[in-house]
Amino acid sequence: TTIIFSTPLPDLKAQIRIDQWTTDNGLPQNSVTGIATTPDGYIWFTTNEGLVRFDGVRFKVFNKSNTPEITNNRMSAAFADKSGTIWMHTEEGETLCYENGVFKIAMKPGEIQSGVPSGFFPDPLGRVIFYLAEKDYRGQNLYKHYRYADGKFAPFTIDGLPTECYLVLTDREGGLWFGGGNTLRRYKDGGLKSFDLPGVGNGDTDKRAYQDREGSIWLGYAEGQRDFLLRLKDGRIDSFRLTAGPVSYFSEDVRGNLWVSLFNNGVYQINTKSVIANGPINNLLRPVLLVDNVSKIGIGYLCPDREGGMWVGTNEGLVRMMPQTLRVFSKADGLPEDNVYPRSEEHTSEL
């Protein structure tokens, strides 16, 4: 394991356009508790006032006032599976899905043990998996996983998987990755393979991991008061010390840049060159959206769009970050001098 202290680079604000939507311009409620996109280009997100669909201009709200299947507006964990079905939890313990324009109750309150459910993960068999945590007699968390099949959620168990392990990732090959302690485990085709995480102390993996387009696995890790960003690439584990907070979410844009949310701190970008680099990388994270822009970022749920933008669900509304292209003209482009002084634009649009 290689440990690098990751000092944020100068921010990208001048290169990124940031737009924000709140209750002042159409959002039903400012706390976004999950975000997803469907193949038709819509952005979907859960809030404490229902499920919302956004086309970039208009918000369509689904809640108990207009949808009989919804009995509680406080929703979380918006997730789109590969068929385009939207999944969500409610505060009362109900799980809903929206498929082909119809809401369905996938799980009623009380059908399984009580507790706060995790977000959804893709099931290699086609639908979704989530887990619940419960305490044993020692006060230690034990995790139970549930898979949706044949119209209902049923317990999902794996022989040899410790009960203190929890799902963090479904990879593109259909492998299921589980965190817990300082070991990662991958389940595929009936086999369970372990990956030890040496060199980062006796800590615990965070609850979310990500596989980039090159196949590397990224995840957060905490050991006492120290937070790390880990990358598993070609059998090697690189560790980057974080000084701004723990990892809470990952995503990747159409250009291959990796985006990382640090809890209650901000959203950072790792450029494509650094993502695919074979060796350890200094100065990995570049700030994009910090608490001086949006004071209540929270988890910072991330979701890319087809135009190259990145959507962020915060406790202070919905944010879209879109790269801007700036071109600098110099003598090489035909200017007589490199020094340019203020000029005005004529009505003909000439400078």
Coordinates of C-alpha atoms in Angstrom, one line a residue:
T1 CA 0.0 0.0 0.0
T2 CA 1.3 3.5 -0.9
I3 CA 0.1 6.4 1.2
I4 CA 0.0 9.9 -0.3
F5 CA -1.3 13.0 1.4
S6 CA -3.8 14.5 -1.0
T7 CA -3.7 18.3 -0.8
P8 CA -6.6 19.9 -2.9
L9 CA -5.4 21.7 -6.0
P10 CA -6.6 25.2 -6.9
D11 CA -10.3 25.0 -7.5
L12 CA -12.1 24.7 -10.9
K13 CA -14.8 27.3 -10.2
A14 CA -13.7 29.5 -13.1
Q15 CA -14.0 26.5 -15.5
I16 CA -17.3 25.3 -14.1
R17 CA -20.7 26.9 -14.4
I18 CA -22.8 26.2 -11.3
D19 CA -26.6 26.5 -11.3
Q20 CA -28.7 25.9 -8.3
W21 CA -32.5 25.2 -7.8
T22 CA -34.2 25.7 -4.5
T23 CA -37.8 26.3 -3.2
D24 CA -37.3 29.8 -4.6
N25 CA -37.4 28.6 -8.2
G26 CA -39.6 25.5 -8.2
L27 CA -38.2 22.8 -5.9
P28 CA -40.8 21.4 -3.6
Q29 CA -38.3 21.0 -0.7
N30 CA -34.6 21.8 -0.4
S31 CA -33.3 18.6 1.0
V32 CA -32.4 16.2 -1.8
T33 CA -32.0 12.7 -0.4
G34 CA -31.1 10.7 -3.5
I35 CA -30.7 11.4 -7.3
A36 CA -30.8 9.3 -10.5
T37 CA -31.2 9.7 -14.2
T38 CA -33.1 7.5 -16.6
P39 CA -32.4 6.7 -20.3
D40 CA -34.9 9.3 -21.5
G41 CA -32.7 12.1 -19.9
Y42 CA -34.9 12.9 -17.0
I43 CA -33.3 13.7 -13.6
W44 CA -35.2 12.1 -10.7
F45 CA -34.6 12.8 -7.0
T46 CA -36.2 12.1 -3.7
T47 CA -37.0 14.8 -1.1
N48 CA -38.8 15.2 2.1
E49 CA -41.8 16.3 0.1
G50 CA -42.0 13.5 -2.5
L51 CA -40.4 12.2 -5.6
V52 CA -39.5 14.8 -8.2
R53 CA -38.8 14.5 -12.0
F54 CA -36.9 17.3 -13.7
D55 CA -36.4 17.9 -17.4
G56 CA -34.1 20.9 -16.9
V57 CA -37.0 23.4 -17.0
R58 CA -40.0 22.0 -15.2
F59 CA -40.4 20.0 -12.0
K60 CA -43.0 17.3 -11.7
V61 CA -43.7 16.3 -8.1
F62 CA -45.2 12.9 -7.1
N63 CA -46.5 12.8 -3.5
K64 CA -49.4 11.6 -1.4
S65 CA -51.6 14.4 -2.7
N66 CA -51.6 13.1 -6.3
T67 CA -50.4 9.5 -6.1
P68 CA -52.4 7.0 -4.1
E69 CA -49.5 4.5 -3.7
I70 CA -47.5 7.2 -1.8
T71 CA -48.6 7.4 1.9
N72 CA -45.5 9.2 3.2
N73 CA -43.8 12.1 1.4
R74 CA -40.4 11.8 3.2
M75 CA -38.5 9.8 0.7
S76 CA -34.8 8.8 0.2
A77 CA -32.4 6.8 -2.0
A78 CA -33.7 7.5 -5.5
F79 CA -32.1 4.9 -7.8
A80 CA -32.6 3.9 -11.4
D81 CA -32.0 0.3 -12.4
K82 CA -30.9 -0.8 -15.8
S83 CA -34.5 -1.0 -17.1
G84 CA -35.2 2.6 -16.1
T85 CA -37.3 1.7 -13.1
I86 CA -37.0 4.2 -10.3
W87 CA -36.7 2.9 -6.7
M88 CA -37.2 4.8 -3.4
H89 CA -37.7 4.2 0.3
T90 CA -40.1 6.2 2.5
E91 CA -39.6 7.1 6.2
E92 CA -42.3 4.7 7.3
G93 CA -40.3 1.7 5.9
E94 CA -42.1 1.4 2.6
T95 CA -40.3 0.8 -0.6
L96 CA -41.8 2.0 -3.9
C97 CA -40.9 1.6 -7.6
Y98 CA -42.0 3.6 -10.6
E99 CA -42.1 1.5 -13.7
N100 CA -43.6 2.3 -17.1
G101 CA -45.5 5.2 -15.7
V102 CA -47.0 3.3 -12.8
F103 CA -46.2 3.4 -9.1
K104 CA -46.0 0.0 -7.3
I105 CA -45.5 -0.9 -3.6
A106 CA -42.5 -3.2 -3.6
M107 CA -42.4 -3.6 0.2
K108 CA -44.9 -2.5 2.8
P109 CA -43.9 -1.2 6.2
G110 CA -43.2 -4.1 8.6
E111 CA -42.6 -6.8 6.0
I112 CA -39.0 -7.1 7.1
Q113 CA -37.2 -6.1 10.3
S114 CA -37.3 -2.4 11.2
G115 CA -34.3 -0.2 10.7
V116 CA -32.9 2.4 8.3
P117 CA -32.4 0.9 4.9
S118 CA -29.3 1.5 2.8
G119 CA -29.4 2.9 -0.7
F120 CA -30.0 0.5 -3.6
F121 CA -27.4 -1.4 -5.5
P122 CA -27.8 -3.1 -9.0
D123 CA -28.5 -6.8 -8.7
P124 CA -26.6 -8.9 -11.3
L125 CA -29.9 -10.8 -11.8
G126 CA -31.6 -7.6 -13.0
R127 CA -33.3 -5.7 -10.2
V128 CA -32.0 -4.3 -6.9
I129 CA -30.4 -5.2 -3.5
F130 CA -30.3 -3.2 -0.3
Y131 CA -29.4 -3.9 3.3
L132 CA -30.5 -3.1 6.9
A133 CA -28.3 -2.9 10.0
E134 CA -29.2 -4.2 13.4
K135 CA -27.3 -4.4 16.7
D136 CA -26.2 -7.7 18.3
Y137 CA -26.0 -8.1 22.1
R138 CA -22.5 -6.5 22.0
G139 CA -23.8 -3.4 20.3
Q140 CA -22.0 -4.4 17.0
N141 CA -23.7 -3.8 13.7
L142 CA -24.9 -6.8 11.8
Y143 CA -26.1 -6.4 8.2
K144 CA -28.9 -8.3 6.5
H145 CA -29.2 -8.0 2.7
Y146 CA -32.5 -8.2 0.7
R147 CA -32.9 -8.9 -3.0
Y148 CA -36.0 -8.1 -5.1
A149 CA -37.2 -11.2 -7.0
D150 CA -40.6 -12.6 -8.0
G151 CA -42.3 -9.4 -7.0
K152 CA -41.0 -9.0 -3.4
F153 CA -37.9 -8.5 -1.3
A154 CA -36.4 -11.6 0.2
P155 CA -33.3 -12.2 2.4
F156 CA -30.1 -12.6 0.4
T157 CA -27.3 -14.5 2.0
I158 CA -23.8 -15.7 0.9
D159 CA -22.0 -18.6 2.5
G160 CA -18.8 -17.5 4.2
L161 CA -19.7 -13.8 4.2
P162 CA -19.4 -12.4 7.8
T163 CA -22.5 -10.7 9.1
E164 CA -20.6 -7.5 9.8
C165 CA -20.1 -7.0 6.0
Y166 CA -22.2 -4.8 3.9
L167 CA -22.6 -4.3 0.1
V168 CA -20.7 -1.3 -1.3
L169 CA -20.6 -1.9 -5.1
T170 CA -21.8 -4.0 -8.0
D171 CA -19.1 -4.1 -10.6
R172 CA -19.6 -4.3 -14.4
E173 CA -18.8 -8.0 -14.4
G174 CA -21.6 -8.8 -12.0
G175 CA -19.4 -9.0 -8.9
L176 CA -20.7 -7.9 -5.6
W177 CA -18.2 -6.1 -3.3
F178 CA -18.6 -6.0 0.4
G179 CA -16.9 -3.8 3.0
G180 CA -16.4 -4.2 6.7
G181 CA -13.3 -3.7 8.7
N182 CA -10.0 -3.5 6.8
T183 CA -11.0 -6.2 4.2
L184 CA -12.8 -6.0 0.9
R185 CA -14.6 -9.1 -0.3
R186 CA -15.9 -9.8 -3.9
Y187 CA -18.6 -12.4 -4.6
K188 CA -18.9 -13.8 -8.1
D189 CA -20.2 -17.1 -9.5
G190 CA -20.5 -18.6 -6.0
G191 CA -16.9 -17.7 -5.0
L192 CA -15.8 -15.2 -2.4
K193 CA -12.4 -13.5 -2.7
S194 CA -10.9 -11.3 0.0
F195 CA -8.6 -8.2 -0.5
D196 CA -6.8 -7.1 2.6
L197 CA -6.2 -3.3 3.1
P198 CA -2.8 -3.1 4.7
G199 CA -1.1 0.1 5.7
V200 CA -4.2 2.2 6.7
G201 CA -4.6 1.0 10.3
N202 CA -7.4 -1.0 11.9
G203 CA -10.3 1.0 10.6
D204 CA -13.4 0.4 8.5
T205 CA -14.4 0.9 4.9
D206 CA -17.0 3.5 4.0
K207 CA -20.5 2.5 2.8
R208 CA -19.9 3.4 -0.9
A209 CA -17.4 2.3 -3.5
Y210 CA -17.1 3.0 -7.3
Q211 CA -15.6 1.2 -10.3
D212 CA -14.2 3.6 -12.9
R213 CA -14.3 3.0 -16.7
E214 CA -10.8 1.5 -16.5
G215 CA -11.9 -1.1 -13.9
S216 CA -10.2 0.4 -10.8
I217 CA -12.1 0.3 -7.6
W218 CA -12.3 3.5 -5.4
L219 CA -13.6 3.7 -1.9
G220 CA -13.4 5.7 1.3
Y221 CA -11.8 4.3 4.5
A222 CA -11.8 5.7 8.1
E223 CA -9.4 4.9 10.9
G224 CA -10.0 6.8 14.0
Q225 CA -10.0 10.5 13.1
R226 CA -8.1 9.8 9.8
D227 CA -9.9 9.5 6.5
F228 CA -8.5 8.0 3.3
L229 CA -9.4 7.5 -0.4
L230 CA -8.3 4.1 -1.6
R231 CA -7.8 2.8 -5.1
L232 CA -7.5 -0.8 -6.0
K233 CA -5.9 -1.1 -9.4
D234 CA -4.2 -4.1 -11.0
G235 CA -3.9 -5.8 -7.7
R236 CA -2.2 -2.8 -6.0
I237 CA -3.8 -0.6 -3.4
D238 CA -3.0 3.1 -3.4
S239 CA -4.0 5.2 -0.4
F240 CA -4.6 8.9 -0.4
R241 CA -4.9 10.7 3.0
L242 CA -7.9 13.1 3.1
T243 CA -7.8 16.2 5.3
A244 CA -11.2 17.7 4.5
G245 CA -13.5 14.9 5.6
P246 CA -14.8 11.3 4.7
V247 CA -15.9 10.2 1.3
S248 CA -19.7 10.1 1.0
Y249 CA -20.3 9.6 -2.8
F250 CA -18.7 8.9 -6.1
S251 CA -19.6 9.4 -9.8
E252 CA -17.9 9.7 -13.2
D253 CA -18.7 12.1 -16.0
V254 CA -18.7 11.4 -19.8
R255 CA -15.1 12.6 -20.1
G256 CA -13.9 10.1 -17.6
N257 CA -13.3 12.5 -14.7
L258 CA -14.0 11.0 -11.3
W259 CA -16.1 13.1 -8.9
V260 CA -16.0 12.7 -5.2
S261 CA -18.2 14.1 -2.4
L262 CA -16.7 14.6 1.0
F263 CA -19.3 14.7 3.7
N264 CA -20.5 18.2 4.7
N265 CA -17.4 19.7 3.0
G266 CA -17.8 19.7 -0.8
V267 CA -17.5 18.1 -4.2
Y268 CA -14.1 17.5 -5.8
Q269 CA -12.9 16.3 -9.2
I270 CA -10.1 13.9 -10.1
N271 CA -9.1 14.5 -13.7
T272 CA -9.0 11.6 -16.2
K273 CA -5.2 11.6 -16.4
S274 CA -5.0 11.0 -12.7
V275 CA -7.8 8.4 -12.7
I276 CA -5.9 6.2 -15.2
A277 CA -2.3 6.9 -13.9
N278 CA -0.5 3.7 -13.0
G279 CA 1.6 5.1 -10.1
P280 CA 0.8 7.1 -6.9
I281 CA -0.6 10.5 -7.6
N282 CA 0.1 13.7 -5.6
N283 CA -2.4 16.6 -5.4
L284 CA -5.3 14.4 -6.4
L285 CA -8.5 16.3 -5.6
R286 CA -9.5 19.6 -7.2
P287 CA -12.3 21.5 -5.4
V288 CA -15.4 22.3 -7.5
L289 CA -18.3 23.0 -5.1
L290 CA -17.5 23.8 -1.5
V291 CA -19.5 25.0 1.5
D292 CA -18.8 28.6 0.6
N293 CA -21.0 28.0 -2.5
V294 CA -23.6 25.8 -0.9
S295 CA -23.5 25.8 2.9
K296 CA -25.4 22.6 3.5
I297 CA -24.0 20.1 1.1
G298 CA -24.5 17.0 3.3
I299 CA -23.8 13.8 1.5
G300 CA -23.6 15.4 -1.9
Y301 CA -25.4 12.8 -4.0
L302 CA -23.9 12.8 -7.5
C303 CA -25.4 12.0 -10.9
P304 CA -23.9 12.7 -14.4
D305 CA -25.9 13.7 -17.5
R306 CA -25.3 13.1 -21.2
E307 CA -24.1 16.7 -21.8
G308 CA -21.1 16.3 -19.6
G309 CA -22.6 18.0 -16.5
M310 CA -22.8 16.7 -13.0
W311 CA -25.8 17.0 -10.8
V312 CA -25.5 17.3 -7.0
G313 CA -28.3 16.7 -4.5
T314 CA -27.6 18.7 -1.3
N315 CA -29.5 19.8 1.8
E316 CA -29.8 23.2 0.2
G317 CA -31.3 22.3 -3.2
L318 CA -30.3 20.8 -6.5
V319 CA -27.1 21.9 -8.2
R320 CA -25.8 21.3 -11.7
M321 CA -22.1 21.8 -12.5
M322 CA -21.2 22.2 -16.2
P323 CA -17.8 22.6 -17.7
Q324 CA -17.2 25.8 -19.6
T325 CA -14.7 26.2 -22.4
L326 CA -12.5 29.3 -22.3
R327 CA -10.3 30.1 -25.3
V328 CA -7.4 32.4 -25.1
F329 CA -6.3 34.3 -28.2
S330 CA -2.7 35.3 -28.6
K331 CA -0.1 36.4 -31.2
A332 CA -0.1 32.8 -32.4
D333 CA -3.8 33.2 -33.4
G334 CA -3.1 36.4 -35.4
L335 CA -3.2 39.2 -32.7
P336 CA -0.6 41.9 -33.2
E337 CA 0.3 41.8 -29.5
D338 CA -0.2 39.5 -26.5
N339 CA -1.3 42.4 -24.3
V340 CA -5.0 43.1 -24.7
Y341 CA -6.8 46.2 -23.3
P342 CA -10.5 46.7 -22.7
R343 CA -12.6 47.1 -25.8
S344 CA -16.3 47.4 -26.5
E345 CA -18.6 45.4 -28.8
E346 CA -20.3 47.2 -31.7
H347 CA -23.9 46.5 -32.7
T348 CA -22.6 44.3 -35.5
S349 CA -21.1 42.0 -32.8
E350 CA -17.6 43.1 -33.9
L351 CA -14.9 43.9 -31.3

